[in-house]
PDB file of C-alpha atoms in Angstrom:
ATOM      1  CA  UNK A   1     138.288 128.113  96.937  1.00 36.00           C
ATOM      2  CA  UNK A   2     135.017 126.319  95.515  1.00 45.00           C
ATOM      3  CA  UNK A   3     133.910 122.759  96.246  1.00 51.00           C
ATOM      4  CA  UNK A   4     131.130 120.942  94.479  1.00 55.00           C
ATOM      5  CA  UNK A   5     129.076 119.211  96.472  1.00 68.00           C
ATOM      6  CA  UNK A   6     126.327 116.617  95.668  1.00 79.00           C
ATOM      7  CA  UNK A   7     122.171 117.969  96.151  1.00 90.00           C
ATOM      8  CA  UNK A   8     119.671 114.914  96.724  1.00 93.00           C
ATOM      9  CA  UNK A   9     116.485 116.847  96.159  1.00 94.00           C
ATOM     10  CA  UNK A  10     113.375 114.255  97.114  1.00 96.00           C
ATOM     11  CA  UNK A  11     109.619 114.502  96.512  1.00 96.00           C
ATOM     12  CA  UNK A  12     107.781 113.619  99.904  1.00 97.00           C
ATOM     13  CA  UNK A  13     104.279 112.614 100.237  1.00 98.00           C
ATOM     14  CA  UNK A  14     103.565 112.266  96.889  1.00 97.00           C
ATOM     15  CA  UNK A  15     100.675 110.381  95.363  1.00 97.00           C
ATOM     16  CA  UNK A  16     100.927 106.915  93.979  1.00 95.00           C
ATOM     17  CA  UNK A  17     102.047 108.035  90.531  1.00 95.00           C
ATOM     18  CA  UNK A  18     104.267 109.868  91.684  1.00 94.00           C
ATOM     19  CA  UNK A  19     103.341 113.413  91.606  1.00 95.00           C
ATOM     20  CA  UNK A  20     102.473 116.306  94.576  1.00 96.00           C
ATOM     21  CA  UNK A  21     104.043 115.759  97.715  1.00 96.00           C
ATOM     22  CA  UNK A  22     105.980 118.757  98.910  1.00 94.00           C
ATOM     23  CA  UNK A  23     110.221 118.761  97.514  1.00 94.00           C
ATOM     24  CA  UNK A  24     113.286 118.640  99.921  1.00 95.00           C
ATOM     25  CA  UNK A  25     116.788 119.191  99.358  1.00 94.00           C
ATOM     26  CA  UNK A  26     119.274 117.155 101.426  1.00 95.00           C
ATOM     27  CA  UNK A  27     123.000 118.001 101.805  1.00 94.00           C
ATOM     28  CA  UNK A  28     124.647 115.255 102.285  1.00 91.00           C
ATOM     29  CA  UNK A  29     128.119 116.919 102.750  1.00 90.00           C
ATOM     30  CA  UNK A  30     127.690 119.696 104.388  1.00 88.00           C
ATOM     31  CA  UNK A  31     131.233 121.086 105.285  1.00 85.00           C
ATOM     32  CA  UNK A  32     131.659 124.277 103.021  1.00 86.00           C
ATOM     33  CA  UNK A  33     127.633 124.829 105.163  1.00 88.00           C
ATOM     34  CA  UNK A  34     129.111 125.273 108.685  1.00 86.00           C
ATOM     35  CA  UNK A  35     128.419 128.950 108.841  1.00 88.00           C
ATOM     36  CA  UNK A  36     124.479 129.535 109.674  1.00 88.00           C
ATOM     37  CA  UNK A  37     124.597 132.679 106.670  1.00 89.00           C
ATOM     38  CA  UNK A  38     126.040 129.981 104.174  1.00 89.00           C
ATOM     39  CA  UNK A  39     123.301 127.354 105.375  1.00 90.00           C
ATOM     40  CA  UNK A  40     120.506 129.963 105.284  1.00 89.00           C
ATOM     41  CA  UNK A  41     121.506 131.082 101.329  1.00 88.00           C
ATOM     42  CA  UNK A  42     120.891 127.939 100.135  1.00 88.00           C
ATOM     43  CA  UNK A  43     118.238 127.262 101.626  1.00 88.00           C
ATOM     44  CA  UNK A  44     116.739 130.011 100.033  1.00 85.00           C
ATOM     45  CA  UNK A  45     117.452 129.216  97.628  1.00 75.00           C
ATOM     46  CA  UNK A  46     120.271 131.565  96.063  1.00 38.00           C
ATOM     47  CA  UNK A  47     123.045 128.708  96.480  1.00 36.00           C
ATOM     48  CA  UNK A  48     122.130 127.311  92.679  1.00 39.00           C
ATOM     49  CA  UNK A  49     120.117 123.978  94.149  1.00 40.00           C
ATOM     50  CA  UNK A  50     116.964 124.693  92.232  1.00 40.00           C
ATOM     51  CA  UNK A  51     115.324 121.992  94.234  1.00 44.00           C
ATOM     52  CA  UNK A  52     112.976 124.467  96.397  1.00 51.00           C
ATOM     53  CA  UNK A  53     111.288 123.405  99.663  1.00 78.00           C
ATOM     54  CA  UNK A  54     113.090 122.602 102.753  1.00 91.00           C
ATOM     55  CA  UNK A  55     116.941 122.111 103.132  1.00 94.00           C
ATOM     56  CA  UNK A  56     118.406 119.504 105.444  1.00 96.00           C
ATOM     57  CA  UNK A  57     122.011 119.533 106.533  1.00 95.00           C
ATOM     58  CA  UNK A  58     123.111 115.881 107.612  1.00 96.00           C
ATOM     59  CA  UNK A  59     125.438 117.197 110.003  1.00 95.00           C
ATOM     60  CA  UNK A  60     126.211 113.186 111.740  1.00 95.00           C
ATOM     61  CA  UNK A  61     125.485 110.916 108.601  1.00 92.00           C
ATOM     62  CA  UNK A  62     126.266 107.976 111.217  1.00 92.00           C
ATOM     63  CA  UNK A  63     123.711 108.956 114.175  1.00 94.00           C
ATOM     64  CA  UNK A  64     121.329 111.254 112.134  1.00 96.00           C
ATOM     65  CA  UNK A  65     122.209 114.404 113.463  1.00 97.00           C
ATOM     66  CA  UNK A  66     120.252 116.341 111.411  1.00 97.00           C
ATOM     67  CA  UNK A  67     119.900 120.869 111.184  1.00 96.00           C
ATOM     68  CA  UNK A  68     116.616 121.683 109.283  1.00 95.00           C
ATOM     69  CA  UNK A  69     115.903 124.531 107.178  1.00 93.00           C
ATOM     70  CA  UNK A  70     113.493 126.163 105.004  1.00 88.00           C
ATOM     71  CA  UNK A  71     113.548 129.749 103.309  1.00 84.00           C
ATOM     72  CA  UNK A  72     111.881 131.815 105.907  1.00 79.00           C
ATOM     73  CA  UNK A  73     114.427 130.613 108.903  1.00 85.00           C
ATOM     74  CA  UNK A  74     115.600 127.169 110.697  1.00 90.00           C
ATOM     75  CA  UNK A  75     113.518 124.910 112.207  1.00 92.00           C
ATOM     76  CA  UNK A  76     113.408 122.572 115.252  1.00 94.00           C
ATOM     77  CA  UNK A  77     110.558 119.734 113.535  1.00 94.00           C
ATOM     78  CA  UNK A  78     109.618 119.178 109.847  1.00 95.00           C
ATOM     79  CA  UNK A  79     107.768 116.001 109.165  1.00 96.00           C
ATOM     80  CA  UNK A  80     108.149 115.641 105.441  1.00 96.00           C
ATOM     81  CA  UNK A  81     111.752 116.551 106.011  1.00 96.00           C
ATOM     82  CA  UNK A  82     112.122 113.802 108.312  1.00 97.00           C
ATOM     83  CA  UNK A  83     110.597 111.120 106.140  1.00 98.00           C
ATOM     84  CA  UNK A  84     112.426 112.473 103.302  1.00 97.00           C
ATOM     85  CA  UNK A  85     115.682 112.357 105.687  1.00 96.00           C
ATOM     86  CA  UNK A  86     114.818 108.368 106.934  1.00 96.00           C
ATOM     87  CA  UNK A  87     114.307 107.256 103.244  1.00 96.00           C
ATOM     88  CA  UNK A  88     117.724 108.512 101.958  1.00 96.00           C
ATOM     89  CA  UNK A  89     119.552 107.501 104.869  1.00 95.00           C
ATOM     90  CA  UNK A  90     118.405 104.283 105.980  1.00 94.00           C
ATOM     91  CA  UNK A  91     118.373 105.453 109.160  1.00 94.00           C
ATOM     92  CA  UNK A  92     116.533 103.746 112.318  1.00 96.00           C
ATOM     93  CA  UNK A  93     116.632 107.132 114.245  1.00 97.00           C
ATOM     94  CA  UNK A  94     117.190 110.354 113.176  1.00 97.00           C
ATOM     95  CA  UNK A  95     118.126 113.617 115.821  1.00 97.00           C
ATOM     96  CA  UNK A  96     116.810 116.992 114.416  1.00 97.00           C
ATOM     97  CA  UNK A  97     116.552 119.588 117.408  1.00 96.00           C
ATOM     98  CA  UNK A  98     113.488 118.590 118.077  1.00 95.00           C
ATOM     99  CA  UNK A  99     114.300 115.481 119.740  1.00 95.00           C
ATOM    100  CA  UNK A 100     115.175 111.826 118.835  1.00 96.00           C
ATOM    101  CA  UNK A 101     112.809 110.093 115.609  1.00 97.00           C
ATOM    102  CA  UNK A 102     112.477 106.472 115.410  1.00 97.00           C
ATOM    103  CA  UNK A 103     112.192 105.879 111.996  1.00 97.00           C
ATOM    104  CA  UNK A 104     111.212 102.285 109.241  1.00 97.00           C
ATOM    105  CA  UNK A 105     110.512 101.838 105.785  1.00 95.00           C
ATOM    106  CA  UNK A 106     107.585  99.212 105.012  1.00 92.00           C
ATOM    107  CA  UNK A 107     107.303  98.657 101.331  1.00 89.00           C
ATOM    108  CA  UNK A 108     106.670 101.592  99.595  1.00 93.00           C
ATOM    109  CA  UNK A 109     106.714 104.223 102.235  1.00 97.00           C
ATOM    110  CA  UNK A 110     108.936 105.506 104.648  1.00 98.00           C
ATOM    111  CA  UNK A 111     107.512 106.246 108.603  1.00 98.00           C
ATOM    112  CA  UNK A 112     108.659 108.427 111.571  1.00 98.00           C
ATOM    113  CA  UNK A 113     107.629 108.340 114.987  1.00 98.00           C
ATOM    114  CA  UNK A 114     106.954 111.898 116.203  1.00 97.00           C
ATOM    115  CA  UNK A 115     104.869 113.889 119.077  1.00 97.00           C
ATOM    116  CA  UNK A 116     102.398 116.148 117.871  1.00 96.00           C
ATOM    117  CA  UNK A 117     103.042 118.366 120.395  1.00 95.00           C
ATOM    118  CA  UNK A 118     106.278 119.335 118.197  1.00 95.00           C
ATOM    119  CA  UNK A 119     103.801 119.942 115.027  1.00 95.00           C
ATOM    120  CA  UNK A 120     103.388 123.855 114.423  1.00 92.00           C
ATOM    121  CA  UNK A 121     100.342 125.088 115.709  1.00 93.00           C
ATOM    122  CA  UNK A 122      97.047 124.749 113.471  1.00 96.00           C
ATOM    123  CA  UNK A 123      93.025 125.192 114.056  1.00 96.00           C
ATOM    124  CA  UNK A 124      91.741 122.335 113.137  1.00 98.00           C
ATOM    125  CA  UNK A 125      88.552 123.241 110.867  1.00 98.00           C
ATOM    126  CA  UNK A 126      85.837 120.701 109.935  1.00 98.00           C
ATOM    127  CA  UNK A 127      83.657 120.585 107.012  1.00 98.00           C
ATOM    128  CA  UNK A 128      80.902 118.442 106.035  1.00 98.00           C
ATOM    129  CA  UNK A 129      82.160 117.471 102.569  1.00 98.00           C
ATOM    130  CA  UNK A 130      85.840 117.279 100.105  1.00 98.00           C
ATOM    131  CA  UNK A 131      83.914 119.652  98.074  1.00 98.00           C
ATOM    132  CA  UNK A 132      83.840 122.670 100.520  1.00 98.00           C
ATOM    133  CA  UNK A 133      87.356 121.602 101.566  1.00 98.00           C
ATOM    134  CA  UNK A 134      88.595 121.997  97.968  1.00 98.00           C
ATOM    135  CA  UNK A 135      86.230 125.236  97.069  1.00 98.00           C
ATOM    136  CA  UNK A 136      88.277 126.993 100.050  1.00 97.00           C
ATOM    137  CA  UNK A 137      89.847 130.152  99.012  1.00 95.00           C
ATOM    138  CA  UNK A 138      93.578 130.790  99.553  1.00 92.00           C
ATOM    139  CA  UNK A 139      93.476 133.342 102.875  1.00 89.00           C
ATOM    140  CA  UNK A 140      95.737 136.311 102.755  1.00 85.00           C
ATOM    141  CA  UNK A 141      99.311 136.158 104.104  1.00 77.00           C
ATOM    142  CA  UNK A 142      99.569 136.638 107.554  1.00 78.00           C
ATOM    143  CA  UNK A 143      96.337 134.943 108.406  1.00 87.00           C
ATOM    144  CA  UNK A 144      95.730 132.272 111.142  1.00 91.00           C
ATOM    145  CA  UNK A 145      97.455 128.965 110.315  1.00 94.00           C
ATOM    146  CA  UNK A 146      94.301 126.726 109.528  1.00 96.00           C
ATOM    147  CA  UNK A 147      94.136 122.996 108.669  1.00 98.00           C
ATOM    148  CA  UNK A 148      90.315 122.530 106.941  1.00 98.00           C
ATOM    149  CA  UNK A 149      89.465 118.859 106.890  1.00 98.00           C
ATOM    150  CA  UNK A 150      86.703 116.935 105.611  1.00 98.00           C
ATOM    151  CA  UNK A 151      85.781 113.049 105.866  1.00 98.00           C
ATOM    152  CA  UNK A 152      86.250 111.527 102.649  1.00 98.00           C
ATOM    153  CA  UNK A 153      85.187 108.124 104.496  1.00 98.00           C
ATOM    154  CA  UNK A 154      84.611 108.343 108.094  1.00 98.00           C
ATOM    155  CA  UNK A 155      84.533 104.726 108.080  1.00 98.00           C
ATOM    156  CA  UNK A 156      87.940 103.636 106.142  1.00 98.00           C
ATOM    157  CA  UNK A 157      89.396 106.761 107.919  1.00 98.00           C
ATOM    158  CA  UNK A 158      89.794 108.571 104.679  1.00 98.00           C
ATOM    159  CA  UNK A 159      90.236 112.725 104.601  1.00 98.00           C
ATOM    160  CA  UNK A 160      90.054 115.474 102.325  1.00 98.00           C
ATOM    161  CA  UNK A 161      92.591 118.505 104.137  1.00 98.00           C
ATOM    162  CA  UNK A 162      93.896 121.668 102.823  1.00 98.00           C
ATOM    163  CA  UNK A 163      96.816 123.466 105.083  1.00 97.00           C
ATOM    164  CA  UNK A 164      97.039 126.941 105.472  1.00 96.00           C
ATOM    165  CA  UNK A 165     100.582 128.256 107.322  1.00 91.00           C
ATOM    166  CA  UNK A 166     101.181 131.018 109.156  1.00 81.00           C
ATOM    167  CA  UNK A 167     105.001 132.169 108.696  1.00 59.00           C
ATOM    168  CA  UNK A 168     107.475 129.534 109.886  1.00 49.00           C
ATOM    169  CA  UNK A 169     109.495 129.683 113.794  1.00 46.00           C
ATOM    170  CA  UNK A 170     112.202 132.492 113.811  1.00 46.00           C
ATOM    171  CA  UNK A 171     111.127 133.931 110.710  1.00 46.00           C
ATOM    172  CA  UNK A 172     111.224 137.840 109.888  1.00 45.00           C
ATOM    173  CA  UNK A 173     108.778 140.079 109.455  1.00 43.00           C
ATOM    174  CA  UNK A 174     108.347 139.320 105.877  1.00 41.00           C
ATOM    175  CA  UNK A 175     107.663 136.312 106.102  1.00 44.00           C
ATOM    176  CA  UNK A 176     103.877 135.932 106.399  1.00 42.00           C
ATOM    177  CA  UNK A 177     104.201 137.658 103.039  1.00 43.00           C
ATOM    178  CA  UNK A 178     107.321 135.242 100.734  1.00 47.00           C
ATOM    179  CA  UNK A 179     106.449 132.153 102.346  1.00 55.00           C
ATOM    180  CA  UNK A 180     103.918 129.786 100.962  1.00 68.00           C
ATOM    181  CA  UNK A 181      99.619 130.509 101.147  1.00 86.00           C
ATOM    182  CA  UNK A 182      98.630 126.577 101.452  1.00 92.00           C
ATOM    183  CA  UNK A 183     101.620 123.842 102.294  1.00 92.00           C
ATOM    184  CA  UNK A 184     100.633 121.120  99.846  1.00 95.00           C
ATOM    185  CA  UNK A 185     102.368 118.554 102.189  1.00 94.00           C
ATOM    186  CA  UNK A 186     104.404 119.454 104.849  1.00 88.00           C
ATOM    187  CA  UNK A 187     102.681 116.584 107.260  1.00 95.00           C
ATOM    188  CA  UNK A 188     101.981 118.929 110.750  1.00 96.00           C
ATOM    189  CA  UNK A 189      98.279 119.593 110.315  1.00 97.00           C
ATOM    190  CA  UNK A 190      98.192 115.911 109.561  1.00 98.00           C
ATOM    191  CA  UNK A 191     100.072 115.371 112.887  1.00 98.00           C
ATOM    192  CA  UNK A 192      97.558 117.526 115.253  1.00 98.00           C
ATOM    193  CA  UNK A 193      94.589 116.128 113.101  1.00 98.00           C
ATOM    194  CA  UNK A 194      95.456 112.373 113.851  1.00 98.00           C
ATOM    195  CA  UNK A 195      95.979 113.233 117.598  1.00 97.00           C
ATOM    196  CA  UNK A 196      92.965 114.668 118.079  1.00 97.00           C
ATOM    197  CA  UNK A 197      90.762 111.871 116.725  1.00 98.00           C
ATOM    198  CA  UNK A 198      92.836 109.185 117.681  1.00 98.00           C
ATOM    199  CA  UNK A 199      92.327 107.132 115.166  1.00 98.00           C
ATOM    200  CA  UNK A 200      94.864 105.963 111.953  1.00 98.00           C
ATOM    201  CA  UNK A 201      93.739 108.156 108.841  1.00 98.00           C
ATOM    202  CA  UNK A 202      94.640 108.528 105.581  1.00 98.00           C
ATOM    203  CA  UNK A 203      94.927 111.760 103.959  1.00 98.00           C
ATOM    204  CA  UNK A 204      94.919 113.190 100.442  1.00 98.00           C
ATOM    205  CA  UNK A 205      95.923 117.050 101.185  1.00 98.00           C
ATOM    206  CA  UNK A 206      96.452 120.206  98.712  1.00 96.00           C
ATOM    207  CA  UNK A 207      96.817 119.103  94.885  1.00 96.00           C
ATOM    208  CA  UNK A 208      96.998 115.348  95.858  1.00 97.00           C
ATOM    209  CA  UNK A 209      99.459 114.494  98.300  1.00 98.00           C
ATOM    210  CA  UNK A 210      98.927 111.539  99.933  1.00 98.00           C
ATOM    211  CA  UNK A 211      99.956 111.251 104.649  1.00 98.00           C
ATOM    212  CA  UNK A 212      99.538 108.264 106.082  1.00 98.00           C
ATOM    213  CA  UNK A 213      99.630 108.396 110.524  1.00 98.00           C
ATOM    214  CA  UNK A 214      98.411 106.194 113.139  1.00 98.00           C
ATOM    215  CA  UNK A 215      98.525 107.568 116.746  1.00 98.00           C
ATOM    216  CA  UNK A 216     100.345 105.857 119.706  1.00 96.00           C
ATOM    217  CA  UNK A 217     101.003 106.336 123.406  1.00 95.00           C
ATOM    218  CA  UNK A 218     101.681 109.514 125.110  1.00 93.00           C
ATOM    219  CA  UNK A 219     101.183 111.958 121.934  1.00 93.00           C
ATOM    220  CA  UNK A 220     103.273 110.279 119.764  1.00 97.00           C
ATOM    221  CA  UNK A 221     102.193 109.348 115.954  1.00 98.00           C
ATOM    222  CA  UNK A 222     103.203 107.737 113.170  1.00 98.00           C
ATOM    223  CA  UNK A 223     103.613 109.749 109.749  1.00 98.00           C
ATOM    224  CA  UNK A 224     104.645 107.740 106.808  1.00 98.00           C
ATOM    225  CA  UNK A 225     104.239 107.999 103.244  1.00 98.00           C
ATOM    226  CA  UNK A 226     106.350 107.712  99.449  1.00 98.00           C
ATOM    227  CA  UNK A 227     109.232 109.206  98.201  1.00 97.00           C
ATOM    228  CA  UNK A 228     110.900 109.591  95.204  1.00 96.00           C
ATOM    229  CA  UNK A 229     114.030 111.050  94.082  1.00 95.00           C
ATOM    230  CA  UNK A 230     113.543 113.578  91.734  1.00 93.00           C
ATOM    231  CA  UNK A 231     117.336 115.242  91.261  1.00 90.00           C
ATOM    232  CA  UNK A 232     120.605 114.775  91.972  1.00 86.00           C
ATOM    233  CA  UNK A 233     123.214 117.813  91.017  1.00 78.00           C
ATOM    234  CA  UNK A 234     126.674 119.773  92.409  1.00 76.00           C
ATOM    235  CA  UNK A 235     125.898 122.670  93.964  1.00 68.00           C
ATOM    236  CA  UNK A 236     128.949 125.050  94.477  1.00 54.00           C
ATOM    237  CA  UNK A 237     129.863 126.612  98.011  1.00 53.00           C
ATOM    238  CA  UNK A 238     132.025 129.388  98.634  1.00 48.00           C
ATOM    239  CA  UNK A 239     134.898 127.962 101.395  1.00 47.00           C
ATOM    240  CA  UNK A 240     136.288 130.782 102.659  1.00 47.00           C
ATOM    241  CA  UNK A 241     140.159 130.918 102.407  1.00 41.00           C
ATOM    242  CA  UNK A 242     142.626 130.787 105.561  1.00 43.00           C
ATOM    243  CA  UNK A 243     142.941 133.426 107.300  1.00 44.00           C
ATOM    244  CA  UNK A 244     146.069 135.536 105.931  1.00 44.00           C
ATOM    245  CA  UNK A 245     149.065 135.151 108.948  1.00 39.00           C
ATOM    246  CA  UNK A 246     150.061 139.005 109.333  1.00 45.00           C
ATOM    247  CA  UNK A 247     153.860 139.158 108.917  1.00 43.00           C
ATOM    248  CA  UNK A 248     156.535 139.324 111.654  1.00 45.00           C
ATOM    249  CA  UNK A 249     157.969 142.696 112.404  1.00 46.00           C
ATOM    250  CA  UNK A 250     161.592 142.076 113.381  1.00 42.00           C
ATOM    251  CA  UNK A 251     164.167 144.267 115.792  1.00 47.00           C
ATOM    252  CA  UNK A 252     167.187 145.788 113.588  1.00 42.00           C
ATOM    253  CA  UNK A 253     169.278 143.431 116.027  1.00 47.00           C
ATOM    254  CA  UNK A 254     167.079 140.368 115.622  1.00 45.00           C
ATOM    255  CA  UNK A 255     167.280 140.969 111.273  1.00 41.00           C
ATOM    256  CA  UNK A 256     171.344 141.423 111.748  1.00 40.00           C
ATOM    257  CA  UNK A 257     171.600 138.262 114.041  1.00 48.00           C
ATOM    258  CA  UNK A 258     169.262 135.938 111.547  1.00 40.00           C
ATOM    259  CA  UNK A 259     171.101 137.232 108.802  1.00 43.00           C
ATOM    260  CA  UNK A 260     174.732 136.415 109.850  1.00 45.00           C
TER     261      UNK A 260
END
C-alpha cells in the first residue's frame, strides 16, 4: 500500500531577503517512517522530497519529540534543524536526543536554547580580516572540521565565518567524501564560537547566511535566526503490507467433524 504524506521543506538562517540559510525537510506524519531504513532513504534523499538538507521526523507533534537526520546518518543535535523544527511547530520545547530545547519566536526569528557542549566538534580559526575568511579555499574531504572566523566589527559583535565539516556522527566510511566541503549554515561552529568569547554575536557565514546567539549560564546559548518556507509537497512511502497468516493444516478427523 502507498500513503502520501505532506513534506514542509524550510530555509533556516537565511539572510534578510530571504536567500542562503541551509534547507530542512520536516515530516510531519511520520507513520509509513517507523523503520530506521525507510527514515534513512529519505533522508537521502531517494524518497522523492527534493528538499535536500536535513530530515526531521516529528515523532510527538504534542511534546516535540523529535528523531533528526541528515544523509550521511542520524543525529543526536542539529541547530538549524531545531530552529527550523520551533518555527513550524510553535513549540516552547522541543526533545531531540540530545536533550530538552527551550525554544521562542521574537519577531522575525525563531530561537533555541542549547549547550555548546552538544555542538560537533570544530577548531576555532581566527583571521585578521572577512577578506581572508572569504579567500579560504574549500579543504579536501576528510580534513579537520574547521570554523575560520573573522571580526567584521569587534565592537557591534559582528563576524565574518566560513564552516568546514568533517563527516557527520555514525556516518560510514564514505562519508568524508558525499557529504558537504563547507556547511553554509548549519549553526554549531556558531555555537562553540559564541561560547568561547562569551559575548552575543552576529554572524554572516558561507554565501550569506545570517546566526544570531547570545551565551547564558552553564554553557548554554541562544541560536536564533529567520525562516521561511520554501515547499510544501506529498511524498510517497512504501507501508509494508500485513504480514500474510500461513494457513491452518487440519487432521482428516478435525476436516470430517467441521464439515458435518
Amino acid at each position: 500500500m502507498n500513503e502520501r504524506q505532506q513534506l514542509d521543506v524550510l530555509r533556516v538562517f537565511c539572510a534578510p531577503d530571504g536567500r542562503h540559510g541551509s534547507d530542512l525537510s520536516v515530516v510531519r506524519d511520520p507513520r509509513p517512517y517507523r523503520d530506521p531504513a525507510a527514515r534513512r532513504e529519505l533522508a537521502e534523499g531517494s524518497g522523492g522530497s527534493g528538499g535536500g538538507g536535513d530530515t526531521v521526523f516529528v515523532d510527538d507533534p504534542e511534546r516535540g519529540v523529535l528523531d533528526l537526520h541528515t544523509p550521511g546518518g542520524r543525529l543526536p543535535f542539529a541547530p538549524h534543524a531545531l530552529v527550523g523544527a520551533a518555527w513550524l511547530l510553535d513549540l516552547e520545547e522541543l526533545n531531540p536526543p540530545s536533550g530538552p530545547v527551550w525554544a521562542r519566536g521574537d519577531g522575525e526569528f525563531s530561537w533555541i536554547t542549547v549547550r555548546a557542549a552538544w555542538a560537533p566538534p570544530y577548531v576555532l580559526e581566527r583571521y585578521a580580516t572577512p577578506a581572508e575568511v572569504e579567500a579560504l579555499p574549500v579543504p579536501p574531504p576528510g580534513a579537520t572540521a574547521r570554523y575560520a572566523w573573522a571580526w567584521d566589527d569587534e565592537a557591534a559583535g559582528r563576524v565574518r565565518a566560513r564552516a568546514f565539516p568533517a563527516a557527520p556522527p555514525g556516518a560510514g566510511p564514505g562519508a568524508a567524501a558525499t557529504g558537504p566541503a563547507e556547511d553554509e549554515a548549519s549553526g554549531g561552529g556558531a555555537l562553540l564560537l559564541t561560547d568561547r568569547l562569551g559575548r552575543a554575536l552576529n554572524i554572516t557565514q558561507g554565501a550569506g547566511s545570517q546566526i544570531l546567539t547570545a551565551p547564558g549560564p552553564d554553557g548554554e546559548v541562544e541560536i536564533g535566526g529567520r525562516v521561511r518556507l520554501v515547499s510544501q509537497a506529498p511524498v510517497l512511502a512504501l507501508v509494508p503490507p500485513p504480514a500474510e497468516v500461513p494457513a491452518r493444516r487440519l487432521s482428516v478427523a478435525t476436516a470430517l467433524r467441521l464439515m458435518s
